[in-house]
JSON list of C-alpha atoms in Angstrom, two decimals:
[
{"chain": "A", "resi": 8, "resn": "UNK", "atom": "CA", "xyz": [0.00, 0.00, 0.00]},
{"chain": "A", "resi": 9, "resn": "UNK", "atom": "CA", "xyz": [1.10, 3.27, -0.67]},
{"chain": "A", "resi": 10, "resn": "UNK", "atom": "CA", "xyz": [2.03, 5.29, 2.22]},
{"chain": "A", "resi": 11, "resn": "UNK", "atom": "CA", "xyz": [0.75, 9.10, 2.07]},
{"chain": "A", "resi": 12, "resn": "UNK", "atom": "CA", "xyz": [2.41, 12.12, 4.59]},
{"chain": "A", "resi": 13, "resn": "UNK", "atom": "CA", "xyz": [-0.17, 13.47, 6.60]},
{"chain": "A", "resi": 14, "resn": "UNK", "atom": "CA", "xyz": [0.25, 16.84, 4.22]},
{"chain": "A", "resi": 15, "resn": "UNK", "atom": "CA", "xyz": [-1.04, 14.50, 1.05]},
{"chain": "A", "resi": 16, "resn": "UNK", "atom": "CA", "xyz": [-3.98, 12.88, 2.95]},
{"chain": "A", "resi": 17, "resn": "UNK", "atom": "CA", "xyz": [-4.96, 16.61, 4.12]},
{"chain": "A", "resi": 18, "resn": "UNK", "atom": "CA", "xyz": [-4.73, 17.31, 0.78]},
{"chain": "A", "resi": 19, "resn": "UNK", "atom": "CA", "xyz": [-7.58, 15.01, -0.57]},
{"chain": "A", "resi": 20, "resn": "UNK", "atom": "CA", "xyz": [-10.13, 16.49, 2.23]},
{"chain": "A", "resi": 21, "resn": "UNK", "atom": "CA", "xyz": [-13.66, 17.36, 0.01]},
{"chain": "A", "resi": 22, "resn": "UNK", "atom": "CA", "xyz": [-12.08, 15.38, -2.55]},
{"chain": "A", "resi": 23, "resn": "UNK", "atom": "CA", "xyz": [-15.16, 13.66, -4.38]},
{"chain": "A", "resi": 24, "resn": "UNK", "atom": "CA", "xyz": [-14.49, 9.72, -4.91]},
{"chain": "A", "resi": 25, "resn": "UNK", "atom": "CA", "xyz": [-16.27, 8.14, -8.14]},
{"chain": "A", "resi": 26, "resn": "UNK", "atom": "CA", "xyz": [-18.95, 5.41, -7.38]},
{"chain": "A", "resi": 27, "resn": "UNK", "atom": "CA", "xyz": [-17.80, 1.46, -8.15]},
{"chain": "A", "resi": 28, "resn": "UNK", "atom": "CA", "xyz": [-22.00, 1.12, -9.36]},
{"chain": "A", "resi": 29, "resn": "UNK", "atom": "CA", "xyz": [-23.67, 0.10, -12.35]},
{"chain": "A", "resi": 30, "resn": "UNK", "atom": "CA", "xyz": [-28.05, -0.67, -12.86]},
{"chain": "A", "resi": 31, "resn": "UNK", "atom": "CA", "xyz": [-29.44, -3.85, -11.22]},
{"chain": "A", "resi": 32, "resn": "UNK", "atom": "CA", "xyz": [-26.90, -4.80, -8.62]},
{"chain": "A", "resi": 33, "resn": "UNK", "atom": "CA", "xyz": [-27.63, -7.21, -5.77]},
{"chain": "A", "resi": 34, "resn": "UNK", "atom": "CA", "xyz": [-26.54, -4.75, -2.98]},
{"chain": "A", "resi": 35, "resn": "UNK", "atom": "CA", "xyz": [-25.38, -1.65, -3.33]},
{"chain": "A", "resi": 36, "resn": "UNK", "atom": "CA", "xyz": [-23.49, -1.13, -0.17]},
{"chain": "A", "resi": 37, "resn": "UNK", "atom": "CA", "xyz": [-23.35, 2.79, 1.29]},
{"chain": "A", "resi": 38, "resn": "UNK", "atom": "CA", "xyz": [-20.93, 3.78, 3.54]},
{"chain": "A", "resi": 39, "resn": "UNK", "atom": "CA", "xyz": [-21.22, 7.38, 5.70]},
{"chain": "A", "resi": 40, "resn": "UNK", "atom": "CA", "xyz": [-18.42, 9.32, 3.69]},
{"chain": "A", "resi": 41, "resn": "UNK", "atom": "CA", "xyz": [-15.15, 8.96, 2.09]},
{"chain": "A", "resi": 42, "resn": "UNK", "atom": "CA", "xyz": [-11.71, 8.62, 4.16]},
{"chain": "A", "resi": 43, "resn": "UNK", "atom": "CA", "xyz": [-8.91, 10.89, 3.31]},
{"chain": "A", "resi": 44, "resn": "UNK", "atom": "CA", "xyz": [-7.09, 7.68, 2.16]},
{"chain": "A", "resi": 45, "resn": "UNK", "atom": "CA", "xyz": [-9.92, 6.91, 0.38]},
{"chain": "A", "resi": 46, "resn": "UNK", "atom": "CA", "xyz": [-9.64, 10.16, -1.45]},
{"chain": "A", "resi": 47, "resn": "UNK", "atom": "CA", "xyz": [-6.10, 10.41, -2.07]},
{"chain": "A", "resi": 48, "resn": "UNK", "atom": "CA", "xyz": [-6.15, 6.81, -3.60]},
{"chain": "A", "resi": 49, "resn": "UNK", "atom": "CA", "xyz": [-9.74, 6.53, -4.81]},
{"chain": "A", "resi": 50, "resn": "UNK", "atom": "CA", "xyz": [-10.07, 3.47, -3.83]},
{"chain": "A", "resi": 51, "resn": "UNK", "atom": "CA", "xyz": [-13.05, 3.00, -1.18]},
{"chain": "A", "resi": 52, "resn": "UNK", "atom": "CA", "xyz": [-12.97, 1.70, 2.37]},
{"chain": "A", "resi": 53, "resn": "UNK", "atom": "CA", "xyz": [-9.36, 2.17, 2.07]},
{"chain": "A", "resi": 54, "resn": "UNK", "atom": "CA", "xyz": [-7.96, 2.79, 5.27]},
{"chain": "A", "resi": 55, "resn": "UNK", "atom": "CA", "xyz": [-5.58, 0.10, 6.88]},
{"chain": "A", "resi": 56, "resn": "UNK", "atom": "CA", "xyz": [-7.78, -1.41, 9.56]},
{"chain": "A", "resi": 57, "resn": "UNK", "atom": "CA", "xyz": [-11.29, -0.53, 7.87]},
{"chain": "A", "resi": 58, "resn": "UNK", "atom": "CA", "xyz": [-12.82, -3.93, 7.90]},
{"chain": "A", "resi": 59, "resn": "UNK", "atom": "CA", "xyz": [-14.99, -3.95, 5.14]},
{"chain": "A", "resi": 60, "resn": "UNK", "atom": "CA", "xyz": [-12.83, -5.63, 2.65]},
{"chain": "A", "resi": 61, "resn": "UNK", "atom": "CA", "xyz": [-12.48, -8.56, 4.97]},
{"chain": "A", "resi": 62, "resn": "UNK", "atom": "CA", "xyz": [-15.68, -8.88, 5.81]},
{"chain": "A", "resi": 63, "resn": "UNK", "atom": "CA", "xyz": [-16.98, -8.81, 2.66]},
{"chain": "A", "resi": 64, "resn": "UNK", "atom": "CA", "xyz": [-15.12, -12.09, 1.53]},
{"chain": "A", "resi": 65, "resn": "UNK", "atom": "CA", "xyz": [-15.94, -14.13, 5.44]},
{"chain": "A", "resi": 66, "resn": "UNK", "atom": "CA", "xyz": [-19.19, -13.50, 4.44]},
{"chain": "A", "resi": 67, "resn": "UNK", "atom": "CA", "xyz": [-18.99, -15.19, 1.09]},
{"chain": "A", "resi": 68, "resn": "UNK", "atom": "CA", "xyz": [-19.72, -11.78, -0.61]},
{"chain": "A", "resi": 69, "resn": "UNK", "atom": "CA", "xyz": [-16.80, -12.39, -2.88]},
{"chain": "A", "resi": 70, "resn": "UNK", "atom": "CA", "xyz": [-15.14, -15.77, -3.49]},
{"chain": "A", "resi": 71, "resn": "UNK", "atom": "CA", "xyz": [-11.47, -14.05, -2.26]},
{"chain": "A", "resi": 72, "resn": "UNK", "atom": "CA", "xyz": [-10.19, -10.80, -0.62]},
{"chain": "A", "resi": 73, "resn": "UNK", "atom": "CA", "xyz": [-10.01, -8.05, -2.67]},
{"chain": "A", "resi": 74, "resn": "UNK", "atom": "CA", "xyz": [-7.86, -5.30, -2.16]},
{"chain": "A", "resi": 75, "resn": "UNK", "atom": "CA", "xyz": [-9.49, -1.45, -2.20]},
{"chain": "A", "resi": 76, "resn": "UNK", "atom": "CA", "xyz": [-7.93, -0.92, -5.43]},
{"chain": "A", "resi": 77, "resn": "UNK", "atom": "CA", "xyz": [-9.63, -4.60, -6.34]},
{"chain": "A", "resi": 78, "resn": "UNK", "atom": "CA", "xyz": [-13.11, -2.53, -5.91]},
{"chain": "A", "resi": 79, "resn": "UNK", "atom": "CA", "xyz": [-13.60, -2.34, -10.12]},
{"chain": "A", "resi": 80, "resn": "UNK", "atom": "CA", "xyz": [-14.49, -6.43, -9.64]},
{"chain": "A", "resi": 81, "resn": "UNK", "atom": "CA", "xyz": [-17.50, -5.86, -7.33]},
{"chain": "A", "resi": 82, "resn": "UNK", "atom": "CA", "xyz": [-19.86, -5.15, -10.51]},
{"chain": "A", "resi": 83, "resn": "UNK", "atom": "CA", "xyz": [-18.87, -8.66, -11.51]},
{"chain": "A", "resi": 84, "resn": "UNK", "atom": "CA", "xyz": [-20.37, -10.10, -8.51]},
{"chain": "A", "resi": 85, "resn": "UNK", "atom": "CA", "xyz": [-23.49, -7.83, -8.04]},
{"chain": "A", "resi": 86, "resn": "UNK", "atom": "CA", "xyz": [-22.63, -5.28, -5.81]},
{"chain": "A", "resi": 87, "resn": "UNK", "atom": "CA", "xyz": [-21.51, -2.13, -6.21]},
{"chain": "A", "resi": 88, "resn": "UNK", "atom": "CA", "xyz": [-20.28, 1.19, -3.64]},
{"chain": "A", "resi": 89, "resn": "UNK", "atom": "CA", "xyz": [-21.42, 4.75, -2.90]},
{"chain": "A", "resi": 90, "resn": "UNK", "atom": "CA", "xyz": [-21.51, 7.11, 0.44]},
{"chain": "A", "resi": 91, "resn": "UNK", "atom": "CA", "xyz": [-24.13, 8.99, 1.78]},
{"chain": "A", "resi": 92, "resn": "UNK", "atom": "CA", "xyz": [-21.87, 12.10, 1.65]},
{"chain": "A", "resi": 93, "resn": "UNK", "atom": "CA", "xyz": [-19.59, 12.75, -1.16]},
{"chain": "A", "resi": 94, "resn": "UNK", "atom": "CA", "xyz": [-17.23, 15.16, 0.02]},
{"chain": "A", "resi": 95, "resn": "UNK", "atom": "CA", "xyz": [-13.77, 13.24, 2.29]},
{"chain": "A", "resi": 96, "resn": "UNK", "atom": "CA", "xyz": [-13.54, 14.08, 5.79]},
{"chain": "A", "resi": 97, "resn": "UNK", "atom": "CA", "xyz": [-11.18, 12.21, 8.08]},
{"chain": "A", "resi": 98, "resn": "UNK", "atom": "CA", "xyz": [-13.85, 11.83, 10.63]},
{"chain": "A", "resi": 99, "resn": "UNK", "atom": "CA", "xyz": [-17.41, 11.00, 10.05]},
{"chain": "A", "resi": 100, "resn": "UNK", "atom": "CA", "xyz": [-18.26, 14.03, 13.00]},
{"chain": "A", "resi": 101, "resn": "UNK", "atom": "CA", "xyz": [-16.75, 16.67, 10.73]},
{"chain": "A", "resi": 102, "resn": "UNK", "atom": "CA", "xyz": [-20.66, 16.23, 8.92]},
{"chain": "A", "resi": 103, "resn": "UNK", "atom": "CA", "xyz": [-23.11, 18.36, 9.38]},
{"chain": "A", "resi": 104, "resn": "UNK", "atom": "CA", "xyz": [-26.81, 17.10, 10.08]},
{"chain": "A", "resi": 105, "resn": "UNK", "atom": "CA", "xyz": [-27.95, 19.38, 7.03]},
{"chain": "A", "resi": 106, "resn": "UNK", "atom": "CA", "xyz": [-25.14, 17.33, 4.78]},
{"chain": "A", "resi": 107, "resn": "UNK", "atom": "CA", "xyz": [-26.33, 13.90, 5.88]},
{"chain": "A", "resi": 108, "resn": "UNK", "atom": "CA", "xyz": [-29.98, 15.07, 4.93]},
{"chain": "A", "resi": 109, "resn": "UNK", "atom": "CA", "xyz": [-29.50, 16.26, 1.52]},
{"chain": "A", "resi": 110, "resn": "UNK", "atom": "CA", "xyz": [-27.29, 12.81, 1.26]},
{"chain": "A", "resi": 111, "resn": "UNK", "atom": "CA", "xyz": [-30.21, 11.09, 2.04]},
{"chain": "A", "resi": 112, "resn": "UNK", "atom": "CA", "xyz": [-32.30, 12.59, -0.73]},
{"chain": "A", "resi": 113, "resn": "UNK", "atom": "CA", "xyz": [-29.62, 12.16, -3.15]},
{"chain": "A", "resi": 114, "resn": "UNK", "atom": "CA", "xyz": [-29.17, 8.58, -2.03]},
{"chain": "A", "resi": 115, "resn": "UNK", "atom": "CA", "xyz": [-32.52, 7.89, -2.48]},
{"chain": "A", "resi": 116, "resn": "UNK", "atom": "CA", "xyz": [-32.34, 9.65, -6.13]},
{"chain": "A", "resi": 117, "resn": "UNK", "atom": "CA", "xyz": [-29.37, 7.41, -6.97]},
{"chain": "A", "resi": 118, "resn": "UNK", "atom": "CA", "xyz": [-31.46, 4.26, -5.96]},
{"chain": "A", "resi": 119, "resn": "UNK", "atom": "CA", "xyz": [-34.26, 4.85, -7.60]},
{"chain": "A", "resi": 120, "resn": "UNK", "atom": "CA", "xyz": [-32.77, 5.49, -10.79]},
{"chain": "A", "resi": 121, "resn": "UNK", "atom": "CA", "xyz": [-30.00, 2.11, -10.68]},
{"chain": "A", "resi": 122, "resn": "UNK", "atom": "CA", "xyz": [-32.65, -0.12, -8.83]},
{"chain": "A", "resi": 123, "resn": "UNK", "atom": "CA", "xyz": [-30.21, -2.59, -6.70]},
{"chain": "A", "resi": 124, "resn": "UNK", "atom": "CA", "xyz": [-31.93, -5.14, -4.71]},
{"chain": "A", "resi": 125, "resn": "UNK", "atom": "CA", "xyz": [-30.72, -3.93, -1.67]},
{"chain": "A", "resi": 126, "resn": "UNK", "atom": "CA", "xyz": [-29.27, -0.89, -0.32]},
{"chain": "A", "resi": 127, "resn": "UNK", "atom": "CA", "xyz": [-27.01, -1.29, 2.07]},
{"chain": "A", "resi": 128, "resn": "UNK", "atom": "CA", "xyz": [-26.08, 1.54, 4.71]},
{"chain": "A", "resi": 129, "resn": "UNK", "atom": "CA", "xyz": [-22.70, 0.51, 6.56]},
{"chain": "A", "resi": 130, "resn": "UNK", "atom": "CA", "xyz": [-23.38, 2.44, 9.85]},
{"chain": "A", "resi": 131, "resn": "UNK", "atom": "CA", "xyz": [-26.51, 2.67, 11.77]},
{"chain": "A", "resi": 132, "resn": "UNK", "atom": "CA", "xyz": [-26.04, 6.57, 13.02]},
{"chain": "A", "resi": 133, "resn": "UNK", "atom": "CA", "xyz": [-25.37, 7.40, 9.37]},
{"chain": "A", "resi": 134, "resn": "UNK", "atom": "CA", "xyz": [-28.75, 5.61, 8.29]},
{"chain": "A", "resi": 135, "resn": "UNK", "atom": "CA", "xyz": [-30.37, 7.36, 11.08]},
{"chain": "A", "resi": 136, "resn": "UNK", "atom": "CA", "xyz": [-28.91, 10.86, 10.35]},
{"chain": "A", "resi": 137, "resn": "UNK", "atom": "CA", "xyz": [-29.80, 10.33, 7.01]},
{"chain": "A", "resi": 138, "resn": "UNK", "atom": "CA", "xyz": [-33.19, 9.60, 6.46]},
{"chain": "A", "resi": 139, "resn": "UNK", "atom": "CA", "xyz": [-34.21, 11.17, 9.64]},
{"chain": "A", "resi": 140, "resn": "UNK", "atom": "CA", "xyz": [-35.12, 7.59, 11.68]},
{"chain": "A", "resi": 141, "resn": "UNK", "atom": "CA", "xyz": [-33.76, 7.70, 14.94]},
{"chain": "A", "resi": 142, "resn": "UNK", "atom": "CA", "xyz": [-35.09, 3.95, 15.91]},
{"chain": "A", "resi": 143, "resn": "UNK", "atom": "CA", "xyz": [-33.28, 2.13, 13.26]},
{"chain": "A", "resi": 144, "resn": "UNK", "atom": "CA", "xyz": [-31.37, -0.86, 13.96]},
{"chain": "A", "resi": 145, "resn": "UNK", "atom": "CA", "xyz": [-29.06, -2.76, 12.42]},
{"chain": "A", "resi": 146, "resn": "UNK", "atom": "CA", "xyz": [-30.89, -5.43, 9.94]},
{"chain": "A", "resi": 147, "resn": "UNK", "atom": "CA", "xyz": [-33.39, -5.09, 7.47]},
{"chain": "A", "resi": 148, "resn": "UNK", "atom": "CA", "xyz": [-35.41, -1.98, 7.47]},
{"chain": "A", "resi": 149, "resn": "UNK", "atom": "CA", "xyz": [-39.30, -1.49, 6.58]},
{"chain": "A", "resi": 150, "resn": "UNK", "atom": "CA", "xyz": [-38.25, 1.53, 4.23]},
{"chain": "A", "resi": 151, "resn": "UNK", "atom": "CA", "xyz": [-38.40, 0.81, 0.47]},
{"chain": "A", "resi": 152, "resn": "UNK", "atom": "CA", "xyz": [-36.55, 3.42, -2.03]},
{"chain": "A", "resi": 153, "resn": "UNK", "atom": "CA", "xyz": [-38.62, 2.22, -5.14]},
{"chain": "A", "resi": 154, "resn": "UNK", "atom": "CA", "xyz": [-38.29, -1.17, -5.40]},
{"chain": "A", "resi": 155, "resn": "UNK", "atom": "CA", "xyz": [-34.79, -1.62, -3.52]},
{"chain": "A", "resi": 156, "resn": "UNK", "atom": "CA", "xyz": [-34.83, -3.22, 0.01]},
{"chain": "A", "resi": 157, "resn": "UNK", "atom": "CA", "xyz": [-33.04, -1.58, 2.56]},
{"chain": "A", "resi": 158, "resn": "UNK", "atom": "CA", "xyz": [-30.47, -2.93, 5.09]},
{"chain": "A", "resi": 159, "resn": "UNK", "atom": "CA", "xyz": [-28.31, -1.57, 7.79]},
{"chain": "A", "resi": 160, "resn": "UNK", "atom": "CA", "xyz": [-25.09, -3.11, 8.62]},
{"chain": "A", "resi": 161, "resn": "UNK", "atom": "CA", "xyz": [-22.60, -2.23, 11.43]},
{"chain": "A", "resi": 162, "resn": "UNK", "atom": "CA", "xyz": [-19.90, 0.19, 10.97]},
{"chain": "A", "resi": 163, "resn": "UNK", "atom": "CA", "xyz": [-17.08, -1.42, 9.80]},
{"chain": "A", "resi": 164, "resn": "UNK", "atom": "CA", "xyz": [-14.61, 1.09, 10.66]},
{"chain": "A", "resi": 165, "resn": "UNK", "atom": "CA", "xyz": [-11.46, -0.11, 12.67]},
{"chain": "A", "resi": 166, "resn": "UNK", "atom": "CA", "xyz": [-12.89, 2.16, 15.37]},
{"chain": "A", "resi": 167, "resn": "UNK", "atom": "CA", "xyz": [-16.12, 0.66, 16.01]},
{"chain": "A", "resi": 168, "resn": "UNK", "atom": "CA", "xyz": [-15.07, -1.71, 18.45]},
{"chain": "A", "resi": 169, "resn": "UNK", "atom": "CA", "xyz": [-18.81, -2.67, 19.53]},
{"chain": "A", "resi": 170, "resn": "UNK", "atom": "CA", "xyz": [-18.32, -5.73, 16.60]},
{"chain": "A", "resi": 171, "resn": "UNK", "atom": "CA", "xyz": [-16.23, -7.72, 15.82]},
{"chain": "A", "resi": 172, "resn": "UNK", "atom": "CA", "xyz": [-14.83, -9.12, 12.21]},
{"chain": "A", "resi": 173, "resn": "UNK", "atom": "CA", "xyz": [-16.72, -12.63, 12.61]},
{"chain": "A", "resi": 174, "resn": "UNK", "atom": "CA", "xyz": [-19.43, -10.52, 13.96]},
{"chain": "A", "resi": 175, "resn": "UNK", "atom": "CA", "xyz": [-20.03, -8.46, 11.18]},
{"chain": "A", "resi": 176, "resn": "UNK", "atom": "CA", "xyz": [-19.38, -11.31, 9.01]},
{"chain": "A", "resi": 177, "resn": "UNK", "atom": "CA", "xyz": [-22.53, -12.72, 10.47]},
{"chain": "A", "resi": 178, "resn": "UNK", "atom": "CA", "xyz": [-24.82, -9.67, 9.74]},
{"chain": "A", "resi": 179, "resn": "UNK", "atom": "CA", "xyz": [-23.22, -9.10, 6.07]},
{"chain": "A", "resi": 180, "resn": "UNK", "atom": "CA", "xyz": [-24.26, -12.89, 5.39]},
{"chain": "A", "resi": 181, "resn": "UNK", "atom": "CA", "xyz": [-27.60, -12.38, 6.29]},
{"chain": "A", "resi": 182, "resn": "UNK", "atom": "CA", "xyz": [-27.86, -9.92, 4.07]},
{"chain": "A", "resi": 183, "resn": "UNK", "atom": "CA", "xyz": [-26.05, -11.71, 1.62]},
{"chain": "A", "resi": 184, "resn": "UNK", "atom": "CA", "xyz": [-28.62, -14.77, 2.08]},
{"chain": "A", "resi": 185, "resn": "UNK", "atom": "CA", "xyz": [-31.65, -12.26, 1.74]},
{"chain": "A", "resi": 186, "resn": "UNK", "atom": "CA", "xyz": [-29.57, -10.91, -1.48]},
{"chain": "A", "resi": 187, "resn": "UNK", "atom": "CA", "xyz": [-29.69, -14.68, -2.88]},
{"chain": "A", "resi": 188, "resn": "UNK", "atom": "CA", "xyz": [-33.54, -15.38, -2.24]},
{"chain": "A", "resi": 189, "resn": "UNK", "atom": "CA", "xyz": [-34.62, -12.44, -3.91]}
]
């Protein structure tokens, strides 16, 4: 991996990072926002010690790890990747409410027009902050954006230490075994 000074990652904050998506995916997954590693090497979930990657492939999502820069594959396999917000931050809190809001309602515009099975939110608070539903849980939500089911899954930031890999391995395969059956 390449290794960025802390003057180059500053240097990607707003940066906007294209969308790994195409029409008719299985699950779309959503995380909050991009990194600043994710912006400097436009590669998503990029951060050493995010866990997505990982947990992606323990839950059978793809057949073998992929690296970040690996992300062009996940059409291949149904799923694609977008963010709620566009612009980098290097912390999630650097959002404003109003920001996660209009996300939302561009989220939901995005949806509708590529129609994925599922969405799927990585981060409960960011769901919540989102599309203004302060109950949510992690799991499948009653919400429907057109025809697309909606999901949360758990963070899977290095600094959410509430789960674990294996545990978020378990909640990605449910989704991925509601993905299958519909």
């Amino acid at each position: 991996m390449t290794r960025f000074t802390q003057q180059e990652l500053e240097a990607a904050r707003d940066r906007l990072v294209p969308d790994v998506a195409a029409a008719g995916l299985r699950v779309l997954f959503c995380g909050i926002n991009p990194g600043l590693m994710t912006a400097a090497t436009g590669h998503h979930f990029a951060r050493p010690g995010n866990r997505f990657w990982p947990v992606l492939h323990l839950s059978e999502f793809t057949p073998r790890l992929l690296k970040p820069s690996e992300q062009g594959e996940l059409p291949s396999y149904g799923l694609g990747i977008t963010n709620v917000v566009a612009r980098a931050t290097a912390r999630a809190d650097e959002l404003s409410a109003e920001e996660y809001h209009e996300g939302g309602r561009l989220l939901t515009a995005k949806v509708e027009r590529l129609r994925p099975r599922w969405l799927a939110v990585v981060g409960v608070t960011a769901y919540r902050a989102a599309f203004r539903e302060r109950k949510a849980v992690i799991g499948p939500q009653e919400r429907l954006i057109g025809a697309s089911r909606v999901w949360v899954l758990p963070n899977p930031s290095g600094l959410n230490a509430h789960w674990t890999a294996a545990t978020m391995a378990e909640e990605f395969g449910r989704l991925r075994t509601a993905a299958a059956g519909t």
